[in-house]
Amino acid sequence: MRTKKIMIHKDEGLILSVESLNEKLFKLKIYSPVFSLMAMPGNFCHLKVNEESFPLLRRAFSFHRVEKDKGTFELLFKVVGLGTELLSRKNPGEKIDLLAPLGNFFSFPRKDEKIVLSAGGMGIAPLLFFLNYLLEKKFNPERITLFFGVKKEKELILLDELSAMRIKIHLATEDGTIGFKGRITELFYQELKERRVKLKNTMFYACGPTPMLKKISDISKKHNLYCQISLENHMPCGIGACFGCVVKTINGYKRVCKDGPVFDAREVILD
Ligand SMILES: Cc1cc2nc3c(=O)[nH]c(=O)nc-3n(C[C@H](O)[C@H](O)[C@H](O)COP(=O)(O)OP(=O)(O)OC[C@H]3O[C@@H](n4cnc5c(N)ncnc54)[C@H](O)[C@@H]3O)c2cc1C
Ligand code: FES
């Protein structure tokens, strides 16, 4: 896998804004010149949601948007429990304790390759950073296809920005309100079987909930796709010390926080 390991740093970021996209989805903008300079697509940061000792454990979020020249980065997150609820109630001007950038990052395609990305729900967070990174590096947008699936229409965020990229986009909603009716993996597999997605000279990437990644992993094994998936296991320490985040692979157990979160989909065994 064409990825490199990087160093871990601790910083106190300054919260610049907390924007609500709908009742569950939020964008958090943080000023941290050192991390915005170091972050690569696929890396994550592990942050303390509270200054109090509870909740004790940090929470992990992918870098979603990075503006190196302004020293800022954004996280895109969904409120699912106490930690994300507390995060959504942060205010501009508050400090936030960060460990970052953690984990490995996506391998970059060669200029003559095509890429196909599949995002399920919040999986769009790191993939948007990856897309912006590639376009800044002058990767040809005509070589990029994005599959983006959500449960309901209101979760289909960032569409204006994605459309402006001039990449090919396939949308799916489970209730069928927009695009294909069903799961994004079904649409992806359909396009693959009907050969509208070409395997030759193509790199695949996927990010989303574990059941989606399991499907992608099964498809990758069956069709021998070189597909990188980003896993989102629970991460107590985030720095490789506790083994609380391990995933089974064909080469034994691996730590998602340290050996990942990006893995070759043919390598992991997701039950
Ligand atoms: C590398 C990495 C990158 C991530 N990037 C993002 C991101 O960009 N945006 C985003 O919204 N979320 C992301 N997550 C998931 C995020 O870390 C969890 O949603 C968050 O920790 C939940 O905290 P909580 O206290 O609100 O929920 P909790 O109270 O801890 O849990 C609430 C519910 O969410 C489930 N849950 C908690 N953590 C996870 C997890 N890591 N994976 C799956 N289910 C979980 C619990 O089982 C429970 O059902 C990422 C996770 C990892 C490991
Ligand atoms: S979270 Fe502790 S080893 Fe990965």
Coordinates of C-alpha atoms and ligand atoms in Angstrom, one line a residue:
M1 CA 0.0 0.0 0.0
R2 CA 1.4 3.4 -1.0
T3 CA 1.1 5.1 2.4
K4 CA 3.5 6.5 4.9
K5 CA 3.5 6.7 8.7
I6 CA 3.6 10.1 10.3
M7 CA 4.4 11.6 13.7
I8 CA 1.8 12.4 16.4
H9 CA 1.5 15.9 17.9
K10 CA -0.6 17.4 20.6
D11 CA -2.0 20.9 20.3
E12 CA -4.6 23.2 21.8
G13 CA -6.8 24.4 18.9
L14 CA -9.0 27.4 18.9
I15 CA -12.7 26.9 17.8
L16 CA -13.6 29.4 15.2
S17 CA -17.1 28.3 14.4
V18 CA -19.7 25.5 14.9
E19 CA -22.1 25.4 12.0
S20 CA -25.3 23.3 12.0
L21 CA -26.1 21.8 8.6
N22 CA -29.3 20.1 9.9
E23 CA -30.4 19.0 13.3
K24 CA -27.8 16.2 13.4
L25 CA -24.9 17.3 11.2
F26 CA -22.4 19.9 12.2
K27 CA -19.2 21.5 10.9
L28 CA -16.5 22.5 13.4
K29 CA -13.8 24.9 12.3
I30 CA -10.6 24.9 14.3
Y31 CA -7.6 27.2 14.1
S32 CA -4.4 25.1 14.5
P33 CA -1.7 26.1 12.0
V34 CA 0.5 23.1 12.8
F35 CA -2.2 20.5 12.2
S36 CA -3.6 22.2 9.1
L37 CA -0.1 22.1 7.7
M38 CA 0.4 18.4 8.5
A39 CA -3.0 16.9 7.8
M40 CA -3.3 14.5 4.9
P41 CA -6.5 13.0 3.4
G42 CA -7.4 10.0 5.5
N43 CA -5.7 11.2 8.7
F44 CA -7.8 11.8 11.7
C45 CA -7.6 13.8 14.9
H46 CA -8.5 12.5 18.4
L47 CA -10.0 15.2 20.5
K48 CA -11.3 15.9 24.0
V49 CA -15.0 16.8 23.8
N50 CA -15.0 18.2 27.3
E51 CA -12.6 20.0 29.7
E52 CA -14.1 17.9 32.5
S53 CA -12.9 14.3 33.1
F54 CA -16.2 12.9 31.6
P55 CA -16.4 11.6 29.0
L56 CA -12.9 10.4 29.6
L57 CA -12.1 9.0 26.2
R58 CA -11.2 11.2 23.2
R59 CA -13.4 11.0 20.1
A60 CA -12.0 10.4 16.6
F61 CA -12.8 12.6 13.5
S62 CA -11.4 12.6 10.0
F63 CA -10.0 15.8 8.6
H64 CA -12.7 17.1 6.3
R65 CA -11.4 20.4 4.9
V66 CA -8.0 22.0 5.4
E67 CA -6.9 25.5 4.6
K68 CA -3.2 25.5 5.2
D69 CA -2.8 29.2 4.3
K70 CA -5.3 30.2 7.0
G71 CA -4.1 27.7 9.5
T72 CA -7.5 26.1 9.9
F73 CA -9.2 22.8 9.4
E74 CA -12.8 21.6 9.6
L75 CA -14.4 18.4 10.9
L76 CA -17.8 17.3 9.7
F77 CA -19.7 15.2 12.2
K78 CA -23.0 13.6 13.1
V79 CA -24.4 13.7 16.6
V80 CA -24.8 10.1 17.7
G81 CA -24.2 10.2 21.5
L82 CA -22.9 12.3 24.3
G83 CA -19.5 13.1 22.9
T84 CA -20.8 14.5 19.6
E85 CA -23.6 16.2 21.4
L86 CA -21.1 18.1 23.6
L87 CA -19.1 18.9 20.5
S88 CA -22.1 20.4 18.8
R89 CA -22.6 22.8 21.7
K90 CA -19.1 24.2 21.6
N91 CA -18.7 28.0 21.1
P92 CA -16.3 30.1 19.0
G93 CA -13.4 31.2 21.2
E94 CA -13.2 28.0 23.2
K95 CA -10.0 25.9 23.2
I96 CA -10.0 22.3 22.2
D97 CA -7.4 19.6 23.1
L98 CA -6.2 17.8 20.0
L99 CA -4.0 14.8 19.1
A100 CA -3.3 14.8 15.4
P101 CA -2.6 14.0 12.7
L102 CA -3.1 10.3 13.5
G103 CA -3.1 7.2 11.4
N104 CA -2.1 6.6 7.8
F105 CA -3.6 8.3 4.7
F106 CA -5.0 7.4 1.3
S107 CA -2.5 6.5 -1.4
F108 CA -2.5 8.9 -4.3
P109 CA -3.3 7.7 -7.8
R110 CA -1.0 8.2 -10.7
K111 CA -2.0 11.0 -13.1
D112 CA -2.9 8.3 -15.8
E113 CA -5.2 6.4 -13.4
K114 CA -8.9 6.8 -12.8
I115 CA -10.4 6.8 -9.4
V116 CA -13.7 5.7 -8.0
L117 CA -14.8 6.8 -4.6
S118 CA -17.7 5.5 -2.6
A119 CA -19.1 7.5 0.4
G120 CA -21.8 6.3 2.7
G121 CA -23.2 9.0 5.0
M122 CA -20.5 10.7 7.0
G123 CA -17.9 8.8 4.9
I124 CA -18.1 11.8 2.7
A125 CA -16.1 13.8 5.3
P126 CA -12.6 12.5 4.5
L127 CA -13.4 11.9 0.9
L128 CA -14.2 15.5 0.3
F129 CA -10.8 16.5 1.7
F130 CA -9.2 13.8 -0.6
L131 CA -11.1 15.2 -3.6
N132 CA -10.1 18.8 -2.9
Y133 CA -6.5 17.7 -2.4
L134 CA -6.4 15.8 -5.7
L135 CA -7.9 18.7 -7.7
E136 CA -5.4 21.2 -6.1
K137 CA -2.7 18.8 -7.4
K138 CA -4.3 19.2 -10.9
F139 CA -5.7 15.6 -11.0
N140 CA -8.1 15.5 -14.0
P141 CA -11.7 15.7 -12.7
E142 CA -12.8 13.7 -15.7
R143 CA -10.9 10.7 -14.2
I144 CA -12.9 10.9 -11.0
T145 CA -16.2 9.1 -10.2
L146 CA -18.0 9.5 -6.9
F147 CA -20.7 7.2 -5.5
F148 CA -22.5 9.0 -2.6
G149 CA -25.3 7.3 -0.7
V150 CA -27.3 8.3 2.3
K151 CA -30.5 7.1 4.0
K152 CA -32.6 10.3 3.4
E153 CA -32.4 13.3 1.1
K154 CA -31.6 15.7 3.9
E155 CA -28.4 13.9 4.6
L156 CA -27.2 14.6 1.0
I157 CA -25.0 17.5 1.9
L158 CA -22.2 19.3 0.0
L159 CA -23.9 18.7 -3.4
D160 CA -23.2 22.2 -4.8
E161 CA -19.5 21.9 -4.0
L162 CA -19.3 18.4 -5.4
S163 CA -21.1 19.4 -8.6
A164 CA -18.7 22.4 -9.1
M165 CA -15.8 19.9 -9.1
R166 CA -16.9 18.6 -12.6
I167 CA -16.5 15.0 -11.5
K168 CA -19.0 12.2 -12.3
I169 CA -21.4 11.7 -9.4
H170 CA -23.9 8.9 -8.7
L171 CA -26.3 9.5 -5.9
A172 CA -28.4 7.0 -3.9
T173 CA -31.0 7.4 -1.2
E174 CA -32.4 4.4 0.7
D175 CA -35.9 5.9 0.4
G176 CA -35.4 6.8 -3.3
T177 CA -36.2 10.5 -3.0
I178 CA -33.0 11.3 -5.0
G179 CA -31.0 9.2 -7.4
F180 CA -30.9 5.4 -7.2
K181 CA -33.3 3.8 -4.6
G182 CA -31.3 1.6 -2.3
R183 CA -27.8 1.4 -0.8
I184 CA -24.8 2.9 -2.5
T185 CA -23.1 -0.5 -2.6
E186 CA -26.0 -1.9 -4.7
L187 CA -25.6 0.9 -7.2
F188 CA -21.8 0.6 -7.2
Y189 CA -22.0 -3.2 -7.8
Q190 CA -24.6 -2.7 -10.5
E191 CA -22.4 -0.3 -12.4
L192 CA -19.4 -2.6 -11.9
K193 CA -21.3 -5.7 -13.2
E194 CA -22.6 -3.7 -16.2
R195 CA -19.0 -2.6 -16.9
R196 CA -19.8 1.1 -16.6
V197 CA -17.1 1.2 -14.0
K198 CA -13.9 0.0 -15.5
L199 CA -11.4 -2.0 -13.5
K200 CA -8.3 -1.4 -15.6
N201 CA -6.1 1.4 -14.4
T202 CA -8.5 2.4 -11.6
M203 CA -8.0 2.9 -7.9
F204 CA -11.0 2.5 -5.6
Y205 CA -11.6 4.2 -2.3
A206 CA -14.5 3.8 0.2
C207 CA -15.5 5.3 3.5
G208 CA -18.7 4.8 5.5
P209 CA -20.4 2.6 8.0
T210 CA -19.0 -0.9 8.7
P211 CA -21.8 -2.9 6.9
M212 CA -21.1 -0.8 3.8
L213 CA -17.4 -1.4 4.0
K214 CA -17.9 -5.1 4.5
K215 CA -19.9 -5.2 1.2
I216 CA -17.1 -3.2 -0.5
S217 CA -14.5 -5.5 1.0
D218 CA -16.4 -8.6 -0.3
I219 CA -16.7 -7.0 -3.8
S220 CA -13.0 -6.1 -3.8
K221 CA -12.0 -9.7 -2.9
K222 CA -14.3 -11.2 -5.5
H223 CA -13.2 -8.8 -8.4
N224 CA -9.7 -8.2 -7.1
L225 CA -10.1 -4.5 -6.9
Y226 CA -7.4 -2.4 -5.4
C227 CA -9.7 -0.5 -3.0
Q228 CA -8.7 1.4 0.1
I229 CA -11.2 1.6 2.8
S230 CA -11.1 3.8 5.9
L231 CA -12.4 2.0 9.0
E232 CA -14.1 3.7 12.0
N233 CA -13.6 1.4 14.9
H234 CA -14.0 2.6 18.5
M235 CA -10.6 4.1 19.5
P236 CA -9.9 4.4 23.3
C237 CA -6.3 5.7 23.0
G238 CA -5.9 6.5 19.3
I239 CA -2.1 6.1 19.4
G240 CA -1.6 2.3 19.2
A241 CA -1.2 1.7 22.9
C242 CA -4.3 -0.1 24.1
F243 CA -5.3 -2.6 21.2
G244 CA -8.9 -1.5 21.8
C245 CA -9.5 -0.8 18.1
V246 CA -8.1 -4.0 16.4
V247 CA -9.5 -5.4 13.1
K248 CA -9.0 -8.9 11.9
T249 CA -7.0 -9.1 8.6
I250 CA -5.5 -11.9 6.5
N251 CA -2.2 -11.0 8.2
G252 CA -3.5 -11.2 11.8
Y253 CA -5.0 -8.5 14.0
K254 CA -4.1 -4.9 13.2
R255 CA -4.7 -1.7 15.1
V256 CA -7.0 0.6 13.2
C257 CA -5.6 3.8 14.8
K258 CA -2.0 3.0 14.1
D259 CA -1.9 0.5 11.1
G260 CA -4.9 2.2 9.6
P261 CA -7.5 3.7 9.5
V262 CA -6.9 3.1 5.7
F263 CA -6.6 -0.5 4.7
D264 CA -6.6 -2.5 1.5
A265 CA -10.2 -3.9 1.4
R266 CA -8.9 -7.3 0.3
E267 CA -6.9 -7.6 3.5
V268 CA -9.5 -7.0 6.2
I269 CA -12.0 -9.5 7.5
L270 CA -15.1 -7.7 8.6
D271 CA -17.7 -9.8 10.4
Ligands
LIG1 C1 -10.8 7.3 12.3 C2 -12.2 7.7 12.6 C3 -12.7 8.8 11.9 C4 -14.0 9.2 12.1 N1 -14.4 10.3 11.4 C5 -15.7 10.7 11.7 C6 -16.2 11.9 11.0 O1 -15.5 12.5 10.1 N2 -17.4 12.3 11.2 C7 -18.3 11.6 12.1 O2 -19.4 12.1 12.4 N3 -17.8 10.6 12.8 C8 -16.6 10.1 12.6 N4 -16.1 9.0 13.3 C9 -17.0 8.4 14.3 C10 -17.0 9.2 15.6 O3 -15.7 9.0 16.2 C11 -18.1 8.7 16.5 O4 -19.3 8.9 16.0 C12 -18.0 9.4 17.9 O5 -16.8 9.0 18.6 C13 -19.2 9.1 18.7 O6 -19.0 9.6 20.0 P1 -20.3 9.9 20.9 O7 -19.7 10.1 22.3 O8 -21.2 10.9 20.4 O9 -21.1 8.5 20.8 P2 -21.1 7.4 21.9 O10 -21.9 7.7 23.0 O11 -19.6 6.9 22.2 O12 -21.8 6.3 21.0 C14 -23.1 6.5 20.5 C15 -23.3 5.4 19.4 O13 -22.4 5.5 18.4 C16 -21.6 4.4 18.2 N5 -20.2 4.7 18.0 C17 -19.4 5.5 18.8 N6 -18.2 5.6 18.2 C18 -18.3 4.9 17.0 C19 -17.3 4.7 16.0 N7 -16.1 5.1 16.1 N8 -17.7 4.0 15.0 C20 -19.0 3.5 14.9 N9 -19.9 3.7 15.8 C21 -19.6 4.4 16.9 C22 -21.8 3.6 19.6 O14 -21.7 2.2 19.4 C23 -23.2 4.0 20.0 O15 -24.2 3.2 19.4 C24 -14.8 8.6 13.1 C25 -14.3 7.5 13.8 C26 -13.0 7.1 13.6 C27 -12.4 5.9 14.4
FES2 S1 -7.2 2.9 20.0 FE1 -5.7 2.1 21.4 S2 -4.5 0.9 20.1 FE2 -5.9 1.8 18.7

